[in-house]
Short mmCIF file of C-alpha atoms (C1' of nucleotides) in Angstrom, two decimals:
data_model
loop_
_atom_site.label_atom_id
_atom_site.label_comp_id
_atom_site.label_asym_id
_atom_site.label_seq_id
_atom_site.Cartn_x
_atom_site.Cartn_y
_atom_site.Cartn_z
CA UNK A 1 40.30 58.39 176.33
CA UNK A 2 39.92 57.32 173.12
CA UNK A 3 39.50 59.18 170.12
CA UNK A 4 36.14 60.12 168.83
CA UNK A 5 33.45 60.79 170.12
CA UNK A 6 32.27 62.11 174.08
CA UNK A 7 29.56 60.54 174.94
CA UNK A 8 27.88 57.19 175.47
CA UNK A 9 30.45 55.19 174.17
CA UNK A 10 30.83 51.38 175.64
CA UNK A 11 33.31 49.49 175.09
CA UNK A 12 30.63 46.85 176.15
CA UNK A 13 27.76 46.89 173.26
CA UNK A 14 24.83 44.78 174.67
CA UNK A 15 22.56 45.29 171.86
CA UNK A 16 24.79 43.13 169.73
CA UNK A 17 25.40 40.77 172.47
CA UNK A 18 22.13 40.39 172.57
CA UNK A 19 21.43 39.64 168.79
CA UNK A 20 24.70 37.01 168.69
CA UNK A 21 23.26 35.69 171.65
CA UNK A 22 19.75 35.18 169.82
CA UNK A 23 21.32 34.11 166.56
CA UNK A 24 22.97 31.40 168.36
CA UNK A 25 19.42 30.56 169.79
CA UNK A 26 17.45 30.20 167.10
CA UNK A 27 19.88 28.27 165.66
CA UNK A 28 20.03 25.73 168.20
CA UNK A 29 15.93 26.44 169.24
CA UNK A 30 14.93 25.34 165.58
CA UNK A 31 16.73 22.52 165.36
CA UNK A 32 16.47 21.12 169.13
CA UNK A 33 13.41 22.25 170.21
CA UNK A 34 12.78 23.96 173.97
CA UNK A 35 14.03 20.65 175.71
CA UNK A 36 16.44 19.35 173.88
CA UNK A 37 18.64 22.84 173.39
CA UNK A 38 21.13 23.24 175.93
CA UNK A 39 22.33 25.99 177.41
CA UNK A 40 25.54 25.54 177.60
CA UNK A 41 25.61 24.69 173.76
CA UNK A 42 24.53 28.38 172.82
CA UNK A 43 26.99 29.60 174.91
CA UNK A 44 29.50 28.29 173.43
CA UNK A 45 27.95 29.32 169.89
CA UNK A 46 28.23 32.85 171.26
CA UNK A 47 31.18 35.37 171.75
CA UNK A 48 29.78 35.70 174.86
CA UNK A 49 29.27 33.19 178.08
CA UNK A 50 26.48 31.34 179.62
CA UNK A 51 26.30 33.86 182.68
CA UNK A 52 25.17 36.50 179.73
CA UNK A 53 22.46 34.80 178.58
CA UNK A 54 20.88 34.80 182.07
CA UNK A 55 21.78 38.57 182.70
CA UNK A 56 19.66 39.44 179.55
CA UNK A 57 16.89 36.72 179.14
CA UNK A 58 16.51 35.82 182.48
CA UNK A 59 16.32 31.76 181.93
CA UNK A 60 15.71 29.46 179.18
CA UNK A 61 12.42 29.55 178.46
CA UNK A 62 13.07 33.45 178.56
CA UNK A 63 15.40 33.16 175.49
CA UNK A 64 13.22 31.14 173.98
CA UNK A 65 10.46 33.31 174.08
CA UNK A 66 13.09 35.88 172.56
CA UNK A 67 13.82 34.06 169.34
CA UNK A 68 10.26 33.41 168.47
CA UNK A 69 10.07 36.48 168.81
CA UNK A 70 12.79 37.63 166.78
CA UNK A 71 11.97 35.35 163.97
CA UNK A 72 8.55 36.69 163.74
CA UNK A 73 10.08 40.30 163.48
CA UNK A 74 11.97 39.46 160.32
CA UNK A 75 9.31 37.56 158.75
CA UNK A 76 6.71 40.22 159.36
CA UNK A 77 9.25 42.94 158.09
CA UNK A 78 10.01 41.17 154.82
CA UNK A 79 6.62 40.49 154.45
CA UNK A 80 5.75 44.02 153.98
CA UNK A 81 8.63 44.38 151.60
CA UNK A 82 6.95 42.93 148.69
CA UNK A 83 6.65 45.23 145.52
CA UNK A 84 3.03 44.76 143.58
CA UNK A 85 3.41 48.06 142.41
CA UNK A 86 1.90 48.20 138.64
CA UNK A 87 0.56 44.27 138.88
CA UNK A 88 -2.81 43.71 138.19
CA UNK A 89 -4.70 40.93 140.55
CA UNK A 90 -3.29 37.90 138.55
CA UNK A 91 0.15 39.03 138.71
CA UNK A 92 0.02 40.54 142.17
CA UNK A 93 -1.08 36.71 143.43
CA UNK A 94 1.58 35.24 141.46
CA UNK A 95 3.95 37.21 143.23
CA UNK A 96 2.32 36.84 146.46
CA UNK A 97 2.61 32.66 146.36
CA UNK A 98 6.18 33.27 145.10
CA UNK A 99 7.00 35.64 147.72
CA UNK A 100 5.76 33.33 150.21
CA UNK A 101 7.43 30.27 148.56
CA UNK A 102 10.87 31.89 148.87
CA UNK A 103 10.41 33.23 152.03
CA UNK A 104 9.89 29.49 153.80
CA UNK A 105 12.28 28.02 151.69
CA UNK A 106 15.05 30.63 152.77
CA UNK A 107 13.97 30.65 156.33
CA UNK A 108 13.73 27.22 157.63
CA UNK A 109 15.05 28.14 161.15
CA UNK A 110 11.38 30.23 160.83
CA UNK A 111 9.28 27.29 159.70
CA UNK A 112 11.12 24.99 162.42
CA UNK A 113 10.48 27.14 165.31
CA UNK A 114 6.57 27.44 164.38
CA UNK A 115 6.63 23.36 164.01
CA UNK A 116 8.67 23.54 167.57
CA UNK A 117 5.35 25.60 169.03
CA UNK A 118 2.62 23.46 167.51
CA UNK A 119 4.13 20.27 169.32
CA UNK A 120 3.54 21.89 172.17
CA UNK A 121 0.16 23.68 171.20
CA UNK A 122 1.46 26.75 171.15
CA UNK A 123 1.20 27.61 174.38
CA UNK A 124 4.73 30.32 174.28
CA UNK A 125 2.99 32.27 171.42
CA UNK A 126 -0.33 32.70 172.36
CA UNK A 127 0.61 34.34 174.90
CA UNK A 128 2.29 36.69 172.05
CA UNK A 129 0.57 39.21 170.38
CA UNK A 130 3.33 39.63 167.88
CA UNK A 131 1.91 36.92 165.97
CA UNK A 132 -1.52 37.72 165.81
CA UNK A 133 -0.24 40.96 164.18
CA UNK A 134 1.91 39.26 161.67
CA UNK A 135 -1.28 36.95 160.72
CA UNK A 136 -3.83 39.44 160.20
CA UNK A 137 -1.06 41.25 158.12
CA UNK A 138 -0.86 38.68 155.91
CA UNK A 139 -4.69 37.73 155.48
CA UNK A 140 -5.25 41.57 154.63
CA UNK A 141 -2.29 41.10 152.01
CA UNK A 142 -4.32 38.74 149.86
CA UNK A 143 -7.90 39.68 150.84
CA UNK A 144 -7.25 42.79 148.88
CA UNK A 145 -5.50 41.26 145.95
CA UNK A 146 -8.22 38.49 146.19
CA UNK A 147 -11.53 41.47 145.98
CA UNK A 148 -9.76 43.16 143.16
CA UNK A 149 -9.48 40.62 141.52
CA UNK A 150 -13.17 39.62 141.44
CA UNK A 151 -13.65 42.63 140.93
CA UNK A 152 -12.31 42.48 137.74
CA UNK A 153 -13.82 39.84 136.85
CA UNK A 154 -10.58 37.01 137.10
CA UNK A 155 -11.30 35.83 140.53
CA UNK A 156 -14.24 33.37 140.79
CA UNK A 157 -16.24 34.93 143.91
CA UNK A 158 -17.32 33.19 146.95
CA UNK A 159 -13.82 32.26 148.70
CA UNK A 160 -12.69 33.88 152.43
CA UNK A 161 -9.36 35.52 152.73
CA UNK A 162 -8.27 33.13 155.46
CA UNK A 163 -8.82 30.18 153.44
CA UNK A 164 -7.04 31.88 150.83
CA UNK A 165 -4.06 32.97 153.17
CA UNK A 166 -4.61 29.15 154.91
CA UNK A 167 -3.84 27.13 151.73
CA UNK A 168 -0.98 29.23 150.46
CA UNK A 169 0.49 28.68 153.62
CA UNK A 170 0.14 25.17 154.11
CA UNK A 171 1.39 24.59 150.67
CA UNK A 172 5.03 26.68 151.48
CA UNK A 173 5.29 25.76 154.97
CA UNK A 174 4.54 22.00 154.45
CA UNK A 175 7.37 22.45 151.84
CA UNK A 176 10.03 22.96 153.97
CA UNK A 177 8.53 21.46 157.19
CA UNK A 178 8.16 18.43 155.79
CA UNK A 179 11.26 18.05 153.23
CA UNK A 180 12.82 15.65 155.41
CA UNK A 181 10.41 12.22 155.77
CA UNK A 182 9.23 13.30 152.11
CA UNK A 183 13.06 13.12 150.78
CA UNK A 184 13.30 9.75 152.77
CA UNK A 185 10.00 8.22 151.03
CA UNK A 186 10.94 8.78 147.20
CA UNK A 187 14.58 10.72 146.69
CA UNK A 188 15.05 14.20 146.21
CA UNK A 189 13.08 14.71 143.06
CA UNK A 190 10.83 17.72 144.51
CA UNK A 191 13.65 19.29 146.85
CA UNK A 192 16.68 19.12 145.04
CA UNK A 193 17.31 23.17 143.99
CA UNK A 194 16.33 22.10 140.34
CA UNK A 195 13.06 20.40 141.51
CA UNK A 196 12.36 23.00 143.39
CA UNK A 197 12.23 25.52 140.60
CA UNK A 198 9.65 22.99 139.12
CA UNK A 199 8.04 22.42 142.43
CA UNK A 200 7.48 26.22 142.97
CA UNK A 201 5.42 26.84 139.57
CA UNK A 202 3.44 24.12 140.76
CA UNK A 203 2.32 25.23 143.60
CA UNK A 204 1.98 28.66 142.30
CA UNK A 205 -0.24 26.92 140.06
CA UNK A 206 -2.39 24.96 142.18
CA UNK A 207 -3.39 28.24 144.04
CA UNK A 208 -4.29 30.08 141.02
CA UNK A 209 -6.31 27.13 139.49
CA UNK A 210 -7.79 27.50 142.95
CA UNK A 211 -8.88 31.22 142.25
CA UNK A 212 -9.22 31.82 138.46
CA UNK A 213 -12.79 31.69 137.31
CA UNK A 214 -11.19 30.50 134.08
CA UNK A 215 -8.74 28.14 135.16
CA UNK A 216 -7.14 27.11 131.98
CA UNK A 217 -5.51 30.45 131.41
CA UNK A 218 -3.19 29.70 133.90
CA UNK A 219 -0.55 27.16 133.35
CA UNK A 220 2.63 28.07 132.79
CA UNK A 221 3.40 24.97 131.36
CA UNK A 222 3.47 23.85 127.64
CA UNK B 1 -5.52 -24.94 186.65
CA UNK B 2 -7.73 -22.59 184.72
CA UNK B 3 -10.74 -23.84 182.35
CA UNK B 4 -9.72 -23.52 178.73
CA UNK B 5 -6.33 -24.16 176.80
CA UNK B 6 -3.52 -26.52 178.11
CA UNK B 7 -0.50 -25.12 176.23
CA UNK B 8 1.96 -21.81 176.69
CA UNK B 9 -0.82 -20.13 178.89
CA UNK B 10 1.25 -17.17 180.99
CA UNK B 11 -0.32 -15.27 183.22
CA UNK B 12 2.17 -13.09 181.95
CA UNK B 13 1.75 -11.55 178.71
CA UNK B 14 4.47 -9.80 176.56
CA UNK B 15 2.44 -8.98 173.84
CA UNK B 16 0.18 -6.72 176.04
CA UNK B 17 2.60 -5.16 178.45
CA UNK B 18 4.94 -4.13 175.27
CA UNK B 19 1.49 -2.73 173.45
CA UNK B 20 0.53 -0.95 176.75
CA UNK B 21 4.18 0.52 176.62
CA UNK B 22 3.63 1.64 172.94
CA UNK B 23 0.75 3.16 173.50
CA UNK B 24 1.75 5.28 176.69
CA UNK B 25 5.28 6.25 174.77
CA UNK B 26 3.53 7.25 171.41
CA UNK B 27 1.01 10.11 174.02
CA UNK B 28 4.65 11.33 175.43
CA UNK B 29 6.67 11.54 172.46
CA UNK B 30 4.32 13.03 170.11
CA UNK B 31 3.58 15.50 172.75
CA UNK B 32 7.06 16.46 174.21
CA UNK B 33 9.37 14.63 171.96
CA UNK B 34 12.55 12.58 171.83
CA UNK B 35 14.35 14.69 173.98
CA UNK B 36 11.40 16.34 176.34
CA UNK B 37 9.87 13.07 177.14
CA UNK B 38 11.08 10.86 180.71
CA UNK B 39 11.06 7.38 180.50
CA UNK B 40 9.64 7.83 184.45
CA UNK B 41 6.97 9.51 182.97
CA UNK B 42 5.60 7.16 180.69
CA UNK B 43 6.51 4.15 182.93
CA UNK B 44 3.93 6.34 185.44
CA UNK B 45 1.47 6.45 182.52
CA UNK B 46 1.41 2.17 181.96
CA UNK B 47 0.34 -0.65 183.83
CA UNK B 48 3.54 -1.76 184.42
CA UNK B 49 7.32 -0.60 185.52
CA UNK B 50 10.51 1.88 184.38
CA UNK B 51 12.11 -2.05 184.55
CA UNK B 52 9.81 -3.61 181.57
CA UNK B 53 10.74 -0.32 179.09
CA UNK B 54 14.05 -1.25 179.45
CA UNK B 55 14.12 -4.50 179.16
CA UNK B 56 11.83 -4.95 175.71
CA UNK B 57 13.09 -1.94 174.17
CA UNK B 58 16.94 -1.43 175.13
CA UNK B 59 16.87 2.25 175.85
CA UNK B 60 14.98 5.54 175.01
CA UNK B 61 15.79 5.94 171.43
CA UNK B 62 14.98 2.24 170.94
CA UNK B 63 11.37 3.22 172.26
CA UNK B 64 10.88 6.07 170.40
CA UNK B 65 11.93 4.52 166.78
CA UNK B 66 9.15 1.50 168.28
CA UNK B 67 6.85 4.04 169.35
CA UNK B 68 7.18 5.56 165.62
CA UNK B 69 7.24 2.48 163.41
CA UNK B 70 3.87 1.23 165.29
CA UNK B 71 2.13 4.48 164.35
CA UNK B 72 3.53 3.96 160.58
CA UNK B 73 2.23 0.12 160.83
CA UNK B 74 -1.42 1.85 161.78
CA UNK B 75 -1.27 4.16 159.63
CA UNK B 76 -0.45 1.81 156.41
CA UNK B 77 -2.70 -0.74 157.37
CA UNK B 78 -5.92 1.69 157.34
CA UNK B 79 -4.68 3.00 153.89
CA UNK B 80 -5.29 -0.42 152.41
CA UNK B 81 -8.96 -0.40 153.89
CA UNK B 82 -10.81 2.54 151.45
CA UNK B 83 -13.29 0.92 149.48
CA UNK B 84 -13.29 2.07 145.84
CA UNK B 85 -15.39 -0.32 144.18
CA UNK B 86 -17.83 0.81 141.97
CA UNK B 87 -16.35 4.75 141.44
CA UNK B 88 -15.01 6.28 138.57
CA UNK B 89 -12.30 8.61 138.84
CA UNK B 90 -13.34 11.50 140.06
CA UNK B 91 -15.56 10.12 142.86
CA UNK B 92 -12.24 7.87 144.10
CA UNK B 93 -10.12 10.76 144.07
CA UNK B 94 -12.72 12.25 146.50
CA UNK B 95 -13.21 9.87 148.33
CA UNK B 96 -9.12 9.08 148.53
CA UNK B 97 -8.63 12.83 149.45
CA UNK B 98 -11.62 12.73 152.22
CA UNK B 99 -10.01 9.66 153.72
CA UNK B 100 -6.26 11.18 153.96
CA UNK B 101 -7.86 14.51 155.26
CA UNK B 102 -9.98 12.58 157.84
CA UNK B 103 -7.02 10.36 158.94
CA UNK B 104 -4.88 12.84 159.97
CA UNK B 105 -7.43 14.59 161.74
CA UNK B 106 -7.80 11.94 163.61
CA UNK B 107 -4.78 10.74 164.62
CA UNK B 108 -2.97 14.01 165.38
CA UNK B 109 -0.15 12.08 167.35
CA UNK B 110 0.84 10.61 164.40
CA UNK B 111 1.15 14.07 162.69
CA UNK B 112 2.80 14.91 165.72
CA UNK B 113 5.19 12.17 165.57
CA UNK B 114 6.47 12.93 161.85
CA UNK B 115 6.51 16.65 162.45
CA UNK B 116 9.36 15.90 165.16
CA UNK B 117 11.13 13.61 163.33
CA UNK B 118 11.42 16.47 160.77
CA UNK B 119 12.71 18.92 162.94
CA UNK B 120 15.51 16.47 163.48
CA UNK B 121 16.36 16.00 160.10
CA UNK B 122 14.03 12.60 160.02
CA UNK B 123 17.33 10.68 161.46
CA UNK B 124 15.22 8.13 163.30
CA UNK B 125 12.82 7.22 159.99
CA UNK B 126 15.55 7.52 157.65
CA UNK B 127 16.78 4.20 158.78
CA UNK B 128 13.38 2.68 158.79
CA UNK B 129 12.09 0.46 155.58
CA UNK B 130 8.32 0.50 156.57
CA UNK B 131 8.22 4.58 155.86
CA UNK B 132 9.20 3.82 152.37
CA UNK B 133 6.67 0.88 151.76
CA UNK B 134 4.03 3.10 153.27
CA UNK B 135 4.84 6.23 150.89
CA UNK B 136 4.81 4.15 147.57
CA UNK B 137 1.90 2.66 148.36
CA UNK B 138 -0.09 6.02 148.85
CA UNK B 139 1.92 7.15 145.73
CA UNK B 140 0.59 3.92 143.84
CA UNK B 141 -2.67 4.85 144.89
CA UNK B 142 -3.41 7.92 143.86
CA UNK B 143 -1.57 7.36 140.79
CA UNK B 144 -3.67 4.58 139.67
CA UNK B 145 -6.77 6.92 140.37
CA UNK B 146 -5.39 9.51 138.17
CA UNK B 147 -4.10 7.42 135.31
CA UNK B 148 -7.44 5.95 134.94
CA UNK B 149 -8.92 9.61 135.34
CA UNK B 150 -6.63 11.15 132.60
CA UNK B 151 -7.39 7.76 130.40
CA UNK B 152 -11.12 8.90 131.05
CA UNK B 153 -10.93 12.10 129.71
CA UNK B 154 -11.92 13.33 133.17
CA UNK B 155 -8.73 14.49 134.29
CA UNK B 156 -6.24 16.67 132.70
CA UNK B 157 -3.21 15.03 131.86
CA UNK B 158 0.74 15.95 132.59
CA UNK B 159 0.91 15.76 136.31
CA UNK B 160 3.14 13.17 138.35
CA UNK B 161 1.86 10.94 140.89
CA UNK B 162 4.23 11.89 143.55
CA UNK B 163 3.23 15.67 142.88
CA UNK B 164 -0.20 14.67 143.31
CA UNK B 165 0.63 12.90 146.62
CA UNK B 166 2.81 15.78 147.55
CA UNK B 167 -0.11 18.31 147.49
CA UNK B 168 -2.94 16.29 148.70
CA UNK B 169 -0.67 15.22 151.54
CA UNK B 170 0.51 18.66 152.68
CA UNK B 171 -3.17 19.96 153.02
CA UNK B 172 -3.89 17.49 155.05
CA UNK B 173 -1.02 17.14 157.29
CA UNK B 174 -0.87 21.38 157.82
CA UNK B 175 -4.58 21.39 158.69
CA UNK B 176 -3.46 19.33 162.00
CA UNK B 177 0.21 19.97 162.21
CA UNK B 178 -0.46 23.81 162.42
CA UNK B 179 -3.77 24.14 164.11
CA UNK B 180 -2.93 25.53 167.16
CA UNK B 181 -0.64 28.68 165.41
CA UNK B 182 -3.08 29.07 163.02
CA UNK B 183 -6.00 29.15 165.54
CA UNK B 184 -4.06 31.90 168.11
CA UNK B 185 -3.95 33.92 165.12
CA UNK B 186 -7.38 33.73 163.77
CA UNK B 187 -9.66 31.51 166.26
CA UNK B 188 -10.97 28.49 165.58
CA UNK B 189 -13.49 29.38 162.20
CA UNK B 190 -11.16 26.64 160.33
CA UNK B 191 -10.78 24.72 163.07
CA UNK B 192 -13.60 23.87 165.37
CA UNK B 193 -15.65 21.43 164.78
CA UNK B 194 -18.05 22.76 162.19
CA UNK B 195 -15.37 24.81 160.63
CA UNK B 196 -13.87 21.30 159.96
CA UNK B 197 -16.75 20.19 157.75
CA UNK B 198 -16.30 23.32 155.47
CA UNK B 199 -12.59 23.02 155.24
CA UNK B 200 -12.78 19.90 154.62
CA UNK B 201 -14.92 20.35 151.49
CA UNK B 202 -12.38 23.33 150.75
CA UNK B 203 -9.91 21.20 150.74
CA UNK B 204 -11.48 18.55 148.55
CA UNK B 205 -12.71 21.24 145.78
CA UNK B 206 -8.70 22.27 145.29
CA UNK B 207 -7.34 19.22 144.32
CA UNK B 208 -10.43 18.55 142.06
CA UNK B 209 -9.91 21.51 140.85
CA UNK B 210 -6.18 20.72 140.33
CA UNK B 211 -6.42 17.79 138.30
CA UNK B 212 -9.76 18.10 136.33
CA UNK B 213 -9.94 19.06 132.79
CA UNK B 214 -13.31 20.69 133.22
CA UNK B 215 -12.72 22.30 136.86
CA UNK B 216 -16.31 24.24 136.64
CA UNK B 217 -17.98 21.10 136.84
CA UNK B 218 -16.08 20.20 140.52
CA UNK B 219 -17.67 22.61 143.07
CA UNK B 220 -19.90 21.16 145.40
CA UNK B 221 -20.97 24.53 146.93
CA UNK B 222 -24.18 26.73 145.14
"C1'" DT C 1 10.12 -32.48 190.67
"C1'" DG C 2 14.10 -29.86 189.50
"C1'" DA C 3 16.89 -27.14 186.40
"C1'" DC C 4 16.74 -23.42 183.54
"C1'" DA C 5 14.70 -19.46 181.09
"C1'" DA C 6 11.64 -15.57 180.95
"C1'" DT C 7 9.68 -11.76 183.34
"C1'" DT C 8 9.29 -8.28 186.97
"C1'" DG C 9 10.34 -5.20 191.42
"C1'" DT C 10 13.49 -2.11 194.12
"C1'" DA C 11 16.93 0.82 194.86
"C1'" DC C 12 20.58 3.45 193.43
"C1'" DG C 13 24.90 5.19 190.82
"C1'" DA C 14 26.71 8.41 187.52
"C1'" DA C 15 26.28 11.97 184.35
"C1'" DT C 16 24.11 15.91 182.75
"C1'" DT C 17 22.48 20.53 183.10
"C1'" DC C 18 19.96 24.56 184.83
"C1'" DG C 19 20.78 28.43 187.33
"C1'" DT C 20 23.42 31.23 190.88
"C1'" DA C 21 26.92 33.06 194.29
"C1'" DC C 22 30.72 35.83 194.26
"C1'" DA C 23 34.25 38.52 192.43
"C1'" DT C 24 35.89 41.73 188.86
"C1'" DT C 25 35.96 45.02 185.28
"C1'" DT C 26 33.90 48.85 182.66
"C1'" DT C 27 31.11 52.98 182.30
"C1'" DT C 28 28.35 56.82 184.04
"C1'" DA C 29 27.29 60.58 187.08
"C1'" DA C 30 28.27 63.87 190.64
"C1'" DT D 1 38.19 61.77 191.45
"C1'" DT D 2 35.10 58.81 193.50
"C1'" DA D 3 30.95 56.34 194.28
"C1'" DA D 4 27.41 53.81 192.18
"C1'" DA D 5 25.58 51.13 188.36
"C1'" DA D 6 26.08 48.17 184.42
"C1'" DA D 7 28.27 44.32 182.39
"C1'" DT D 8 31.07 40.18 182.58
"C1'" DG D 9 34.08 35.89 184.16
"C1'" DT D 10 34.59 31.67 187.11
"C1'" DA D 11 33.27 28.06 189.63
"C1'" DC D 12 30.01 25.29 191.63
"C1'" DG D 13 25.56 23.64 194.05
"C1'" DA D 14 21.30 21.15 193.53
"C1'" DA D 15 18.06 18.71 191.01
"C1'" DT D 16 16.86 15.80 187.41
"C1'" DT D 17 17.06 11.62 184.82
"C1'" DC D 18 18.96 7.77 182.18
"C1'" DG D 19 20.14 3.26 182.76
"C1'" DT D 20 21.63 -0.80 185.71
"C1'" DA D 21 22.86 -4.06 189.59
"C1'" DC D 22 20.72 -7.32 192.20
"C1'" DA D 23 17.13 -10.03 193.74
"C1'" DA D 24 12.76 -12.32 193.31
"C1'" DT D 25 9.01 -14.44 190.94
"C1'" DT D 26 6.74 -17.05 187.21
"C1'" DG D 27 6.67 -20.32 183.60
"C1'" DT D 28 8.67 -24.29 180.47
"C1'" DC D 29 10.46 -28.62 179.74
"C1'" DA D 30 12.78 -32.97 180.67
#
DNA sequence: TGACAATTGTACGAATTCGTACATTTTTAA
DNA sequence: TTAAAAATGTACGAATTCGTACAATTGTCA
């Protein structure tokens, strides 16, 4: 009896239930890990309750499958975000390592979860073919930058796109996987926000060292 | 009555039991964690009772920081055993980045074992004074290597030791930390056995390539 | 040898925590 | 309007698991 509208309106909205509910999860997922999450603690994170959670996900490992799940959406959707429109190769891999840079840096919730799954071999995502998806994606991403750009002469030849994809990857995600026991072993020089700036045009760096066939011409640096 | 000795024989023996206790805790925790691992469990995995953990090491967190500093104690002492004597620069920097990349590969519970403490915000080390011993020292190491390559003329000058450390330590560390993603999204090329002897070159040939002057001289590959 | 300290075994108490039974409200469909 | 389905609140049962009380055994030292 309310105003507009006829049909199909709920008071109830369990879509966004169900996204507060797996906000609340990652958050405590990423941070806790499978075992040591509780429950009752993303309840209470929630505008929901605990009996909610089991109505929609079924039981804990269920929600947990969710929030991978949901973190790999929004990486793989950003990922195809990326504007190389009017780059050449050089600048389109530049972009590519910063992209990917960023992305970890902004989404450590992302980076923990992954970390989270290889402590426990993986086993909840390989049963996921989300991720196998989202990886080929991104090896396609700079397999094509990679062939035009040896093409063109700038790339030396000879690499695979997986290595390629493998080391720009470790570089980001050890970044932010890692900050922690690096910060405790010699200060915040490398991830304080201004070392980071510094930090990120070294790694972008490193990788294009690692494919220039005339390395020189790439430092930024004076 | 036995043959040998006179003095402070036991048939009991601390030492052993408490090193038997290490070594089943450090298989639990890297695997499932602080918080996923029973005490029951890894009482069921030594030669001796639930009652011993308990009373050597006070509680669970009090075996898991043990558990962790013993693997850091390993872990430092093995660093001080690479041979450098009689290479110049550029064959100790390979041989420096072979060892680090063959370490961690072979002790993947100590990866295991930092890459939970980080999830946790590295609580447990942050605490700890062997962690920061055991960074400077790699730090010292690789910086000495480069300072004499730069002096050389073989390296290119302008990078900081820590930066160096920083990268050569994050290839290494990914290539075990995030195997198991990494292989459920593109099988085990990288990662099986043989795939290991080509990545590990790979991996070599970027940081030469990083910190040489003349980085078309580096590549081992035709 | 006898007193005292170090080491170990057994059983269990107390707290935590997953998941559900049951009741209630909200919405749709006939 | 009324019956059925979807969504939600409350309280609690059952299992797990940390840590300990208590007792017993083994070794040192005077």
């Amino acid at each position: 009896m309310e105003k507009e509208a006829r049909r199909t309106r709920w008071k109830q909205d369990p879509d966004s239930v169900k996204a507060d509910i797996l906000r609340a999860a990652v958050a405590e997922f990423s941070v806790k890990g499978l075992s040591g999450t509780r429950i009752d603690e993303i309840a209470r994170r929630t505008a929901t309750s605990k009996r909610m959670i089991y109505y929609y996900f079924g039981d804990k490992v269920g929600l947990y499958r969710a929030a991978l799940e949901s973190e790999y959406h929004r990486a793989r959707h950003q990922e195809g975000e990326i504007d190389f429109s009017g780059l050449d190769a050089v600048e389109a891999m530049r972009r590519l390592v910063e992209f990917t840079f960023d992305f970890h840096r902004h989404h450590p919730e992302f980076v923990a979860m992954i970390a989270h799954e290889n402590t426990q071999a993986a086993v909840h995502l390989a049963e996921s073919e989300v991720i196998r998806r989202l990886n080929q994606g991104a090896v396609n991403q700079v397999g094509e930058i990679y062939a035009d750009g040896v093409a063109r002469g700038q790339f030396r030849p000879g690499l695979e796109p997986v290595r390629l994809h493998w080391m720009i990857s470790a570089l980001c995600f050890y970044n932010v996987s890692n900050r922690h026991t690096f910060s405790a072993g010699f200060g915040d020089t490398i991830h304080s926000d201004e070392g980071q700036e510094t930090h990120r045009r070294f790694v972008v760096d490193l990788v294009m060292r690692a494919v220039m066939a005339q390395p020189e011409a790439t430092s930024t640096a004076p």
